[in-house]
């Protein structure tokens, strides 16, 4: 499975597309296959580190992008 993650804040080239293990859902969860994803302005602000959300995530890097 592919995931867009950032390991540090910065310009668009800090986004890395990496392979991650497919998660195993619990009994009360479902796994959904995504065919398309969007980018919100908040994703760009988090990526560059300029939003209040980014400041709360700075100690939790790497993080995945895509909050839609």
Coordinates of C-alpha atoms in Angstrom, one line a residue:
X1 CA 0.0 0.0 0.0
X2 CA 1.3 3.5 -0.8
X3 CA 1.2 6.5 1.6
X4 CA 2.2 10.1 1.3
X5 CA 4.2 11.1 4.4
X6 CA 6.5 13.9 5.5
X7 CA 9.4 13.3 7.8
X8 CA 10.1 17.0 8.1
X9 CA 8.3 20.3 7.3
X10 CA 9.2 22.2 4.2
X11 CA 8.5 22.7 0.5
X12 CA 6.5 20.2 -1.7
X13 CA 9.6 18.0 -2.3
X14 CA 9.6 16.9 1.4
X15 CA 6.5 14.7 0.6
X16 CA 7.6 11.1 0.2
X17 CA 5.4 8.3 -1.3
X18 CA 6.3 5.2 0.6
X19 CA 5.2 1.6 0.9
X20 CA 3.4 0.7 4.1
X21 CA 1.9 -2.5 5.4
X22 CA -1.8 -2.9 4.8
X23 CA -3.6 -2.4 8.1
X24 CA -5.7 -5.2 9.6
X25 CA -9.0 -3.7 10.7
X26 CA -10.5 -4.8 14.1
X27 CA -13.9 -6.4 14.3
X28 CA -15.7 -3.1 14.5
X29 CA -13.6 -1.4 11.7
X30 CA -13.5 -1.6 7.9
X31 CA -10.7 -1.3 5.4
X32 CA -11.5 1.0 2.5
X33 CA -9.6 1.0 -0.8
X34 CA -9.0 4.6 -2.0
X35 CA -9.0 5.2 -5.7
X36 CA -8.4 9.0 -5.6
X37 CA -7.5 11.5 -3.0
X38 CA -7.5 15.3 -2.7
X39 CA -5.3 17.9 -1.3
X40 CA -6.7 20.6 0.9
X41 CA -5.1 24.0 1.7
X42 CA -4.6 22.7 5.2
X43 CA -2.4 19.8 3.9
X44 CA -0.1 22.3 2.3
X45 CA 0.1 24.4 5.5
X46 CA 0.8 21.3 7.6
X47 CA 3.5 20.2 5.1
X48 CA 5.2 23.6 5.2
X49 CA 4.8 23.7 9.0
X50 CA 2.9 27.0 9.1
X51 CA -0.4 25.9 10.6
X52 CA -1.3 25.5 14.3
X53 CA -2.0 21.9 13.4
X54 CA 1.6 21.4 12.2
X55 CA 2.9 22.8 15.5
X56 CA 0.9 20.2 17.4
X57 CA 2.3 17.4 15.2
X58 CA 6.0 18.5 15.1
X59 CA 6.9 15.9 17.8
X60 CA 5.0 13.1 16.0
X61 CA 6.8 13.1 12.6
X62 CA 6.6 11.2 10.3
X63 CA 3.0 11.9 9.6
X64 CA 0.7 11.1 6.7
X65 CA -1.0 13.8 4.7
X66 CA -4.6 13.8 3.5
X67 CA -7.2 14.9 6.0
X68 CA -10.2 14.9 3.7

